[in-house]
Amino acid sequence: MPLRYHDGCPAGNIQKKSQNVNKKNRSLLLAFLSVLVLSSCQSRLETFDGQAQGTTYHMVFEKGPFWKSSFYLRQATVDRTLRKFDRSLSLYEPESVISRINRNDPAVRVDGYFSVVFTKAYEVWKDTEGVFDMTVGPLVNAYGFGPDPGFKPDSVNVDSLLQFVGMDKVSIRDGRLVKTTFGVQLDAN
């Protein structure tokens, strides 16, 4: 059975003071934890939206615990990088490297973006035994998935277009894309 103290007993006063100290400590601890939790609830997410490759993008990333303002990723930097990529590989940009290659522009030279994507596409084409093929441009366009409206090809049309498909029909030599078949068109989208 717990001990009961009378108000006049010194032991009763000690217990009351102890309870008051514990209440103060709990209140301080609760206040500290509340501040800690609320400060960690500040949004550490950055977001931005923009346009690239004929569509839109939405980026969300979390700032890490060692985030420094000097590392700050700015939307302008992302947009500038994506514009460079579009100038190389976007079929929606008439003057991009890939669009000029598809039009058989004799003056076009490949750039770094194009070269990296083409080289990786060739590796994947070989590894997949032709299942992945960057030269599907004529088929993509025929079905209307490219920048121009298509015509819904039948099996005869598809068979006639297949002569223009195959990574073995293209290579990069001296900074230029060389086609062994005139109608080959690339699609990196």
Coordinates of N, CA and C in Angstrom, one line a residue:
M1 N 0.8 -1.2 0.0 CA 0.0 0.0 0.0 C 0.9 1.2 0.0
P2 N 0.6 2.2 -0.9 CA 1.4 3.4 -1.0 C 1.4 4.2 0.3
L3 N 2.5 4.9 0.5 CA 2.6 5.8 1.7 C 1.8 7.1 1.4
R4 N 1.1 7.5 2.5 CA 0.3 8.7 2.4 C 0.9 9.7 3.3
Y5 N 1.1 10.9 2.9 CA 1.7 12.0 3.7 C 0.7 13.0 4.0
H6 N 0.8 13.6 5.2 CA 0.0 14.7 5.6 C 0.6 16.0 5.2
D7 N -0.2 17.0 5.0 CA 0.3 18.2 4.5 C 1.4 18.8 5.4
G8 N 1.3 18.5 6.7 CA 2.3 19.1 7.6 C 3.6 18.3 7.7
C9 N 3.6 17.1 7.1 CA 4.8 16.2 7.2 C 5.8 16.7 6.1
P10 N 7.1 16.8 6.6 CA 8.2 17.3 5.6 C 8.3 16.3 4.4
A11 N 8.1 15.0 4.6 CA 8.2 14.1 3.5 C 7.2 14.4 2.4
G12 N 6.0 14.8 2.8 CA 4.9 15.2 1.9 C 5.3 16.3 1.0
N13 N 6.0 17.3 1.6 CA 6.5 18.5 0.8 C 7.5 18.1 -0.2
I14 N 8.4 17.1 0.2 CA 9.5 16.7 -0.7 C 8.8 16.0 -2.0
Q15 N 7.8 15.2 -1.7 CA 7.1 14.5 -2.8 C 6.5 15.5 -3.7
K16 N 5.8 16.6 -3.2 CA 5.1 17.6 -4.0 C 6.1 18.4 -4.8
K17 N 7.3 18.7 -4.2 CA 8.3 19.4 -5.0 C 8.9 18.6 -6.1
S18 N 9.1 17.3 -5.8 CA 9.6 16.4 -6.8 C 8.6 16.3 -8.0
Q19 N 7.3 16.2 -7.7 CA 6.3 16.2 -8.8 C 6.3 17.5 -9.6
N20 N 6.5 18.6 -9.0 CA 6.6 19.9 -9.7 C 7.8 19.9 -10.6
V21 N 9.0 19.4 -10.1 CA 10.2 19.4 -10.9 C 9.9 18.5 -12.1
N22 N 9.4 17.3 -11.9 CA 9.1 16.4 -13.0 C 8.2 17.0 -14.1
K23 N 7.1 17.7 -13.6 CA 6.2 18.4 -14.6 C 7.0 19.4 -15.4
K24 N 7.9 20.2 -14.7 CA 8.6 21.2 -15.5 C 9.6 20.5 -16.5
N25 N 10.2 19.4 -16.1 CA 11.1 18.7 -17.0 C 10.4 18.1 -18.1
R26 N 9.2 17.6 -17.9 CA 8.4 17.0 -18.9 C 7.9 18.1 -19.9
S27 N 7.6 19.2 -19.4 CA 7.1 20.4 -20.2 C 8.3 20.9 -21.1
L28 N 9.5 21.0 -20.5 CA 10.6 21.4 -21.3 C 11.0 20.4 -22.3
L29 N 11.0 19.1 -22.0 CA 11.3 18.1 -22.9 C 10.3 18.1 -24.1
L30 N 9.0 18.2 -23.7 CA 7.9 18.2 -24.7 C 8.1 19.4 -25.7
A31 N 8.4 20.6 -25.1 CA 8.7 21.8 -25.9 C 9.8 21.6 -26.9
F32 N 10.9 21.0 -26.3 CA 12.1 20.8 -27.1 C 11.8 19.8 -28.3
L33 N 11.1 18.7 -28.0 CA 10.8 17.7 -29.0 C 9.9 18.3 -30.0
S34 N 8.9 19.2 -29.6 CA 8.0 19.8 -30.6 C 8.8 20.7 -31.5
V35 N 9.7 21.5 -31.0 CA 10.5 22.4 -31.9 C 11.4 21.5 -32.8
L36 N 11.9 20.5 -32.3 CA 12.8 19.6 -33.2 C 11.9 19.0 -34.3
V37 N 10.8 18.5 -34.0 CA 9.9 17.8 -35.0 C 9.4 18.8 -36.0
L38 N 9.0 20.0 -35.5 CA 8.4 21.0 -36.4 C 9.5 21.5 -37.3
S39 N 10.7 21.7 -36.8 CA 11.8 22.2 -37.7 C 12.2 21.2 -38.7
S40 N 12.0 19.9 -38.4 CA 12.4 18.9 -39.4 C 11.3 18.7 -40.4
C41 N 10.1 19.3 -40.2 CA 9.0 19.2 -41.1 C 9.0 20.2 -42.2
Q42 N 10.0 21.1 -42.1 CA 10.1 22.1 -43.2 C 10.4 21.3 -44.5
S43 N 9.8 21.8 -45.6 CA 9.9 21.1 -46.8 C 11.3 21.1 -47.3
R44 N 11.9 19.9 -47.5 CA 13.2 19.8 -48.1 C 13.1 19.3 -49.5
L45 N 11.9 19.4 -50.1 CA 11.7 19.0 -51.5 C 11.8 20.3 -52.4
E46 N 12.5 20.1 -53.5 CA 12.5 21.1 -54.5 C 11.7 20.5 -55.7
T47 N 11.0 21.4 -56.4 CA 10.3 20.9 -57.6 C 10.4 22.0 -58.7
F48 N 10.5 21.5 -59.9 CA 10.3 22.4 -61.1 C 9.7 21.6 -62.2
D49 N 9.1 22.4 -63.1 CA 8.4 21.9 -64.3 C 8.9 22.6 -65.5
G50 N 8.8 22.0 -66.6 CA 9.3 22.6 -67.9 C 8.9 21.8 -69.1
Q51 N 9.5 22.2 -70.2 CA 9.2 21.5 -71.5 C 10.5 21.0 -72.1
A52 N 10.4 19.8 -72.6 CA 11.6 19.2 -73.4 C 11.1 18.0 -74.2
Q53 N 11.7 17.7 -75.3 CA 11.4 16.6 -76.1 C 10.0 16.6 -76.6
G54 N 9.4 17.7 -76.8 CA 8.0 17.8 -77.3 C 7.0 17.5 -76.2
T55 N 7.4 17.4 -75.0 CA 6.4 17.1 -73.9 C 6.8 17.9 -72.7
T56 N 6.3 17.6 -71.5 CA 6.7 18.3 -70.3 C 7.4 17.4 -69.3
Y57 N 8.0 18.1 -68.4 CA 8.7 17.3 -67.3 C 8.3 17.9 -65.9
H58 N 8.4 17.1 -64.9 CA 8.2 17.6 -63.5 C 9.2 16.9 -62.7
M59 N 10.1 17.7 -62.1 CA 11.2 17.2 -61.3 C 10.9 17.4 -59.8
V60 N 11.1 16.4 -59.0 CA 11.0 16.5 -57.5 C 12.3 15.9 -57.0
F61 N 13.0 16.6 -56.1 CA 14.1 16.0 -55.5 C 14.2 16.5 -54.1
E62 N 14.9 15.8 -53.2 CA 15.0 16.1 -51.8 C 16.4 16.6 -51.6
K63 N 16.5 17.7 -50.8 CA 17.8 18.3 -50.4 C 18.3 17.4 -49.3
G64 N 19.5 16.9 -49.4 CA 20.1 16.1 -48.4 C 20.5 16.8 -47.1
P65 N 21.0 16.1 -46.1 CA 21.3 16.8 -44.9 C 22.6 17.7 -45.0
F66 N 23.4 17.5 -46.0 CA 24.6 18.2 -46.2 C 24.5 19.2 -47.4
W67 N 23.2 19.6 -47.7 CA 22.9 20.4 -48.8 C 23.6 21.8 -48.6
K68 N 24.2 22.3 -49.6 CA 24.9 23.6 -49.6 C 24.3 24.4 -50.7
S69 N 24.2 25.7 -50.5 CA 23.6 26.6 -51.5 C 24.5 26.5 -52.8
S70 N 25.8 26.3 -52.7 CA 26.6 26.2 -53.8 C 26.3 25.0 -54.7
F71 N 25.6 24.0 -54.1 CA 25.2 22.8 -54.9 C 23.8 23.0 -55.4
Y72 N 23.2 24.1 -55.2 CA 21.8 24.3 -55.5 C 21.5 24.0 -57.0
L73 N 20.6 23.1 -57.2 CA 20.2 22.8 -58.6 C 19.1 23.8 -59.0
R74 N 19.4 24.6 -60.0 CA 18.4 25.6 -60.4 C 17.7 25.2 -61.7
Q75 N 16.4 25.6 -61.8 CA 15.6 25.3 -62.9 C 16.3 25.8 -64.2
A76 N 16.9 26.9 -64.1 CA 17.6 27.5 -65.3 C 18.7 26.5 -65.8
T77 N 19.4 25.9 -64.9 CA 20.5 24.9 -65.3 C 19.8 23.7 -66.0
V78 N 18.8 23.2 -65.4 CA 18.1 22.1 -66.0 C 17.6 22.4 -67.3
D79 N 16.9 23.6 -67.5 CA 16.3 24.0 -68.8 C 17.4 24.1 -69.8
R80 N 18.5 24.7 -69.4 CA 19.7 24.9 -70.3 C 20.2 23.6 -70.8
T81 N 20.4 22.7 -69.9 CA 20.9 21.3 -70.3 C 19.9 20.6 -71.2
L82 N 18.6 20.7 -70.9 CA 17.6 20.0 -71.7 C 17.5 20.7 -73.1
R83 N 17.7 22.0 -73.2 CA 17.7 22.7 -74.5 C 18.9 22.2 -75.4
K84 N 20.0 22.0 -74.7 CA 21.2 21.5 -75.5 C 20.8 20.1 -76.0
F85 N 20.2 19.3 -75.1 CA 19.8 17.9 -75.5 C 18.8 17.9 -76.7
D86 N 17.8 18.8 -76.6 CA 16.8 19.0 -77.6 C 17.5 19.4 -78.9
R87 N 18.5 20.3 -78.9 CA 19.1 20.7 -80.1 C 19.9 19.6 -80.8
S88 N 20.1 18.6 -80.0 CA 20.8 17.4 -80.5 C 19.9 16.3 -81.0
L89 N 18.9 15.9 -80.1 CA 18.2 14.7 -80.3 C 16.6 14.8 -80.3
S90 N 16.1 16.0 -80.4 CA 14.7 16.2 -80.4 C 14.2 16.2 -81.9
L91 N 13.2 15.3 -82.2 CA 12.6 15.3 -83.5 C 11.6 16.5 -83.6
Y92 N 11.3 17.1 -82.5 CA 10.4 18.3 -82.5 C 11.1 19.6 -82.8
E93 N 12.4 19.5 -82.9 CA 13.2 20.7 -83.2 C 13.7 20.5 -84.6
P94 N 13.2 21.3 -85.6 CA 13.6 21.0 -87.0 C 15.1 21.2 -87.3
E95 N 15.8 22.0 -86.5 CA 17.2 22.2 -86.7 C 18.1 21.3 -85.8
S96 N 17.5 20.4 -85.1 CA 18.3 19.5 -84.2 C 19.2 18.6 -85.1
V97 N 20.2 18.1 -84.5 CA 21.1 17.2 -85.2 C 20.4 16.0 -85.8
I98 N 19.5 15.4 -85.0 CA 18.8 14.2 -85.5 C 17.8 14.5 -86.6
S99 N 17.2 15.7 -86.5 CA 16.2 16.1 -87.6 C 17.0 16.3 -88.9
R100 N 18.1 17.0 -88.8 CA 18.9 17.3 -90.0 C 19.5 16.0 -90.5
I101 N 19.9 15.0 -89.7 CA 20.3 13.7 -90.2 C 19.2 13.0 -90.9
N102 N 18.0 13.1 -90.3 CA 16.8 12.4 -91.0 C 16.5 13.1 -92.3
R103 N 16.8 14.3 -92.5 CA 16.6 15.0 -93.8 C 17.7 14.9 -94.7
N104 N 18.8 14.1 -94.3 CA 20.0 13.9 -95.1 C 20.7 15.1 -95.4
D105 N 20.8 16.0 -94.4 CA 21.6 17.3 -94.5 C 23.0 16.9 -94.6
P106 N 23.7 17.2 -95.7 CA 25.1 16.8 -95.8 C 26.1 17.6 -94.9
A107 N 25.7 18.7 -94.4 CA 26.6 19.6 -93.6 C 26.5 19.2 -92.1
V108 N 25.6 18.4 -91.7 CA 25.4 18.1 -90.2 C 26.5 17.2 -89.7
R109 N 27.0 17.6 -88.5 CA 28.0 16.8 -87.8 C 27.3 16.4 -86.4
V110 N 27.7 15.2 -86.0 CA 27.1 14.8 -84.7 C 27.8 15.5 -83.6
D111 N 27.1 15.7 -82.5 CA 27.7 16.3 -81.3 C 27.9 15.3 -80.2
G112 N 28.3 15.7 -79.0 CA 28.5 14.8 -77.9 C 27.3 14.1 -77.5
Y113 N 26.2 14.8 -77.3 CA 24.9 14.1 -76.9 C 24.6 13.0 -77.9
F114 N 24.5 13.4 -79.1 CA 24.1 12.4 -80.2 C 25.1 11.2 -80.2
S115 N 26.4 11.5 -80.1 CA 27.3 10.4 -80.2 C 27.2 9.4 -79.0
V116 N 27.0 9.9 -77.8 CA 26.8 9.0 -76.6 C 25.5 8.2 -76.8
V117 N 24.4 8.9 -77.2 CA 23.1 8.1 -77.3 C 23.2 7.1 -78.4
F118 N 23.8 7.5 -79.5 CA 23.9 6.6 -80.7 C 24.8 5.4 -80.3
T119 N 25.9 5.6 -79.6 CA 26.8 4.5 -79.2 C 26.1 3.5 -78.3
K120 N 25.4 4.1 -77.3 CA 24.6 3.2 -76.4 C 23.5 2.5 -77.1
A121 N 22.8 3.2 -78.0 CA 21.7 2.5 -78.8 C 22.3 1.4 -79.6
Y122 N 23.4 1.6 -80.2 CA 24.0 0.5 -81.0 C 24.3 -0.7 -80.1
E123 N 24.9 -0.5 -78.9 CA 25.2 -1.6 -78.0 C 23.9 -2.3 -77.6
V124 N 22.9 -1.6 -77.2 CA 21.6 -2.2 -76.8 C 21.0 -3.0 -78.0
W125 N 21.1 -2.4 -79.2 CA 20.6 -3.1 -80.4 C 21.3 -4.4 -80.6
K126 N 22.6 -4.5 -80.4 CA 23.4 -5.7 -80.5 C 23.0 -6.7 -79.4
D127 N 22.9 -6.2 -78.1 CA 22.6 -7.0 -77.0 C 21.2 -7.6 -77.0
T128 N 20.3 -6.9 -77.7 CA 18.9 -7.3 -77.8 C 18.6 -8.0 -79.1
E129 N 19.6 -8.2 -79.9 CA 19.5 -8.8 -81.2 C 18.5 -8.1 -82.1
G130 N 18.5 -6.8 -82.0 CA 17.7 -5.9 -82.9 C 16.3 -5.6 -82.3
V131 N 16.0 -6.0 -81.1 CA 14.7 -5.7 -80.5 C 14.6 -4.2 -80.3
F132 N 15.6 -3.6 -79.7 CA 15.7 -2.2 -79.6 C 16.4 -1.6 -80.7
D133 N 15.8 -0.7 -81.5 CA 16.5 -0.2 -82.7 C 16.1 1.3 -82.9
M134 N 17.2 2.1 -82.9 CA 17.0 3.6 -83.0 C 16.6 4.0 -84.4
T135 N 16.7 3.1 -85.4 CA 16.4 3.4 -86.8 C 14.9 3.1 -87.1
V136 N 14.0 3.1 -86.1 CA 12.6 2.8 -86.3 C 11.9 4.1 -86.8
G137 N 12.6 5.1 -87.1 CA 11.9 6.4 -87.5 C 10.8 6.2 -88.5
P138 N 11.1 5.5 -89.6 CA 10.0 5.4 -90.7 C 8.8 4.7 -90.1
L139 N 8.9 3.7 -89.3 CA 7.7 3.0 -88.7 C 7.0 3.9 -87.7
V140 N 7.8 4.6 -86.8 CA 7.2 5.5 -85.9 C 6.4 6.6 -86.6
N141 N 7.0 7.2 -87.6 CA 6.3 8.2 -88.4 C 5.0 7.7 -89.1
A142 N 5.1 6.5 -89.7 CA 4.0 5.9 -90.4 C 2.8 5.7 -89.4
Y143 N 3.1 5.3 -88.2 CA 2.0 5.1 -87.2 C 1.5 6.4 -86.6
G144 N 2.2 7.5 -86.9 CA 1.7 8.8 -86.3 C 2.3 9.2 -85.0
F145 N 3.3 8.5 -84.5 CA 3.9 8.7 -83.2 C 5.1 9.7 -83.3
G146 N 5.4 10.2 -84.4 CA 6.5 11.1 -84.6 C 5.9 12.5 -84.6
P147 N 6.7 13.5 -85.1 CA 6.3 14.9 -85.1 C 5.2 15.1 -86.2
D148 N 5.1 14.3 -87.2 CA 4.2 14.4 -88.3 C 3.1 13.4 -88.2
P149 N 1.9 13.7 -88.7 CA 0.8 12.8 -88.7 C 1.1 11.5 -89.5
G150 N 0.7 10.4 -89.1 CA 0.9 9.2 -89.8 C -0.2 8.8 -90.7
F151 N -0.1 7.6 -91.3 CA -1.1 7.1 -92.2 C -1.7 5.7 -91.9
K152 N -1.4 5.2 -90.8 CA -1.9 3.9 -90.3 C -1.6 2.8 -91.4
P153 N -0.4 2.4 -91.4 CA 0.1 1.5 -92.5 C -0.5 0.1 -92.3
D154 N -0.7 -0.6 -93.4 CA -1.1 -2.0 -93.4 C 0.2 -2.9 -93.4
S155 N 0.0 -4.2 -93.5 CA 1.2 -5.1 -93.4 C 2.1 -4.9 -94.6
V156 N 1.6 -4.5 -95.8 CA 2.4 -4.3 -97.0 C 3.2 -3.1 -96.8
N157 N 2.6 -2.0 -96.3 CA 3.4 -0.8 -96.0 C 4.5 -1.0 -95.0
V158 N 4.2 -1.8 -93.9 CA 5.2 -2.1 -92.9 C 6.3 -2.8 -93.5
D159 N 6.0 -3.9 -94.3 CA 7.1 -4.7 -94.9 C 8.0 -3.8 -95.8
S160 N 7.4 -2.8 -96.5 CA 8.2 -1.9 -97.4 C 9.1 -1.0 -96.5
L161 N 8.6 -0.6 -95.4 CA 9.3 0.3 -94.5 C 10.5 -0.4 -93.8
L162 N 10.4 -1.7 -93.5 CA 11.4 -2.5 -92.8 C 12.7 -2.4 -93.5
Q163 N 12.8 -2.2 -94.8 CA 14.1 -2.1 -95.5 C 14.9 -0.9 -95.0
F164 N 14.3 0.0 -94.3 CA 15.0 1.2 -93.8 C 15.3 1.1 -92.3
V165 N 15.0 0.0 -91.7 CA 15.2 -0.2 -90.3 C 16.4 -1.2 -90.1
G166 N 17.2 -0.8 -89.1 CA 18.4 -1.6 -88.7 C 19.6 -0.8 -88.4
M167 N 20.1 -0.9 -87.2 CA 21.3 -0.2 -86.8 C 22.5 -0.6 -87.6
D168 N 22.5 -1.7 -88.3 CA 23.6 -2.1 -89.2 C 23.6 -1.2 -90.5
K169 N 22.6 -0.4 -90.7 CA 22.6 0.5 -91.8 C 23.2 1.9 -91.6
V170 N 23.7 2.1 -90.3 CA 24.2 3.4 -90.0 C 25.5 3.3 -89.1
S171 N 26.3 4.3 -89.2 CA 27.5 4.3 -88.4 C 28.0 5.8 -88.3
I172 N 28.9 6.0 -87.4 CA 29.5 7.4 -87.3 C 30.9 7.3 -87.7
R173 N 31.2 8.1 -88.7 CA 32.6 8.2 -89.2 C 33.0 9.6 -89.4
D174 N 34.1 10.0 -88.8 CA 34.7 11.3 -89.0 C 33.7 12.4 -88.5
G175 N 32.9 12.1 -87.5 CA 32.0 13.1 -86.9 C 30.7 13.3 -87.7
R176 N 30.4 12.3 -88.6 CA 29.2 12.4 -89.3 C 28.5 11.0 -89.3
L177 N 27.2 11.0 -89.4 CA 26.4 9.8 -89.4 C 26.4 9.4 -90.9
V178 N 26.8 8.1 -91.1 CA 26.8 7.6 -92.5 C 25.7 6.6 -92.6
K179 N 24.8 6.7 -93.6 CA 23.7 5.8 -93.9 C 24.1 4.9 -95.1
T180 N 23.9 3.6 -95.0 CA 24.1 2.7 -96.1 C 22.8 2.6 -97.0
T181 N 21.7 3.0 -96.4 CA 20.4 3.0 -97.0 C 19.8 4.4 -96.9
F182 N 19.5 5.0 -98.0 CA 19.0 6.4 -98.0 C 17.9 6.7 -97.1
G183 N 16.8 5.9 -97.0 CA 15.6 6.2 -96.3 C 15.6 6.0 -94.8
V184 N 16.8 5.6 -94.2 CA 16.9 5.4 -92.8 C 16.6 6.7 -92.0
Q185 N 15.8 6.6 -91.0 CA 15.6 7.7 -90.1 C 15.7 7.2 -88.7
L186 N 16.3 8.1 -87.9 CA 16.5 7.8 -86.5 C 15.4 8.4 -85.6
D187 N 15.2 7.7 -84.4 CA 14.3 8.2 -83.4 C 14.8 7.9 -82.1
A188 N 15.2 8.9 -81.3 CA 15.7 8.8 -80.0 C 14.7 9.0 -78.9
N189 N 13.4 9.3 -79.2 CA 12.4 9.6 -78.3 C 11.9 8.3 -77.6

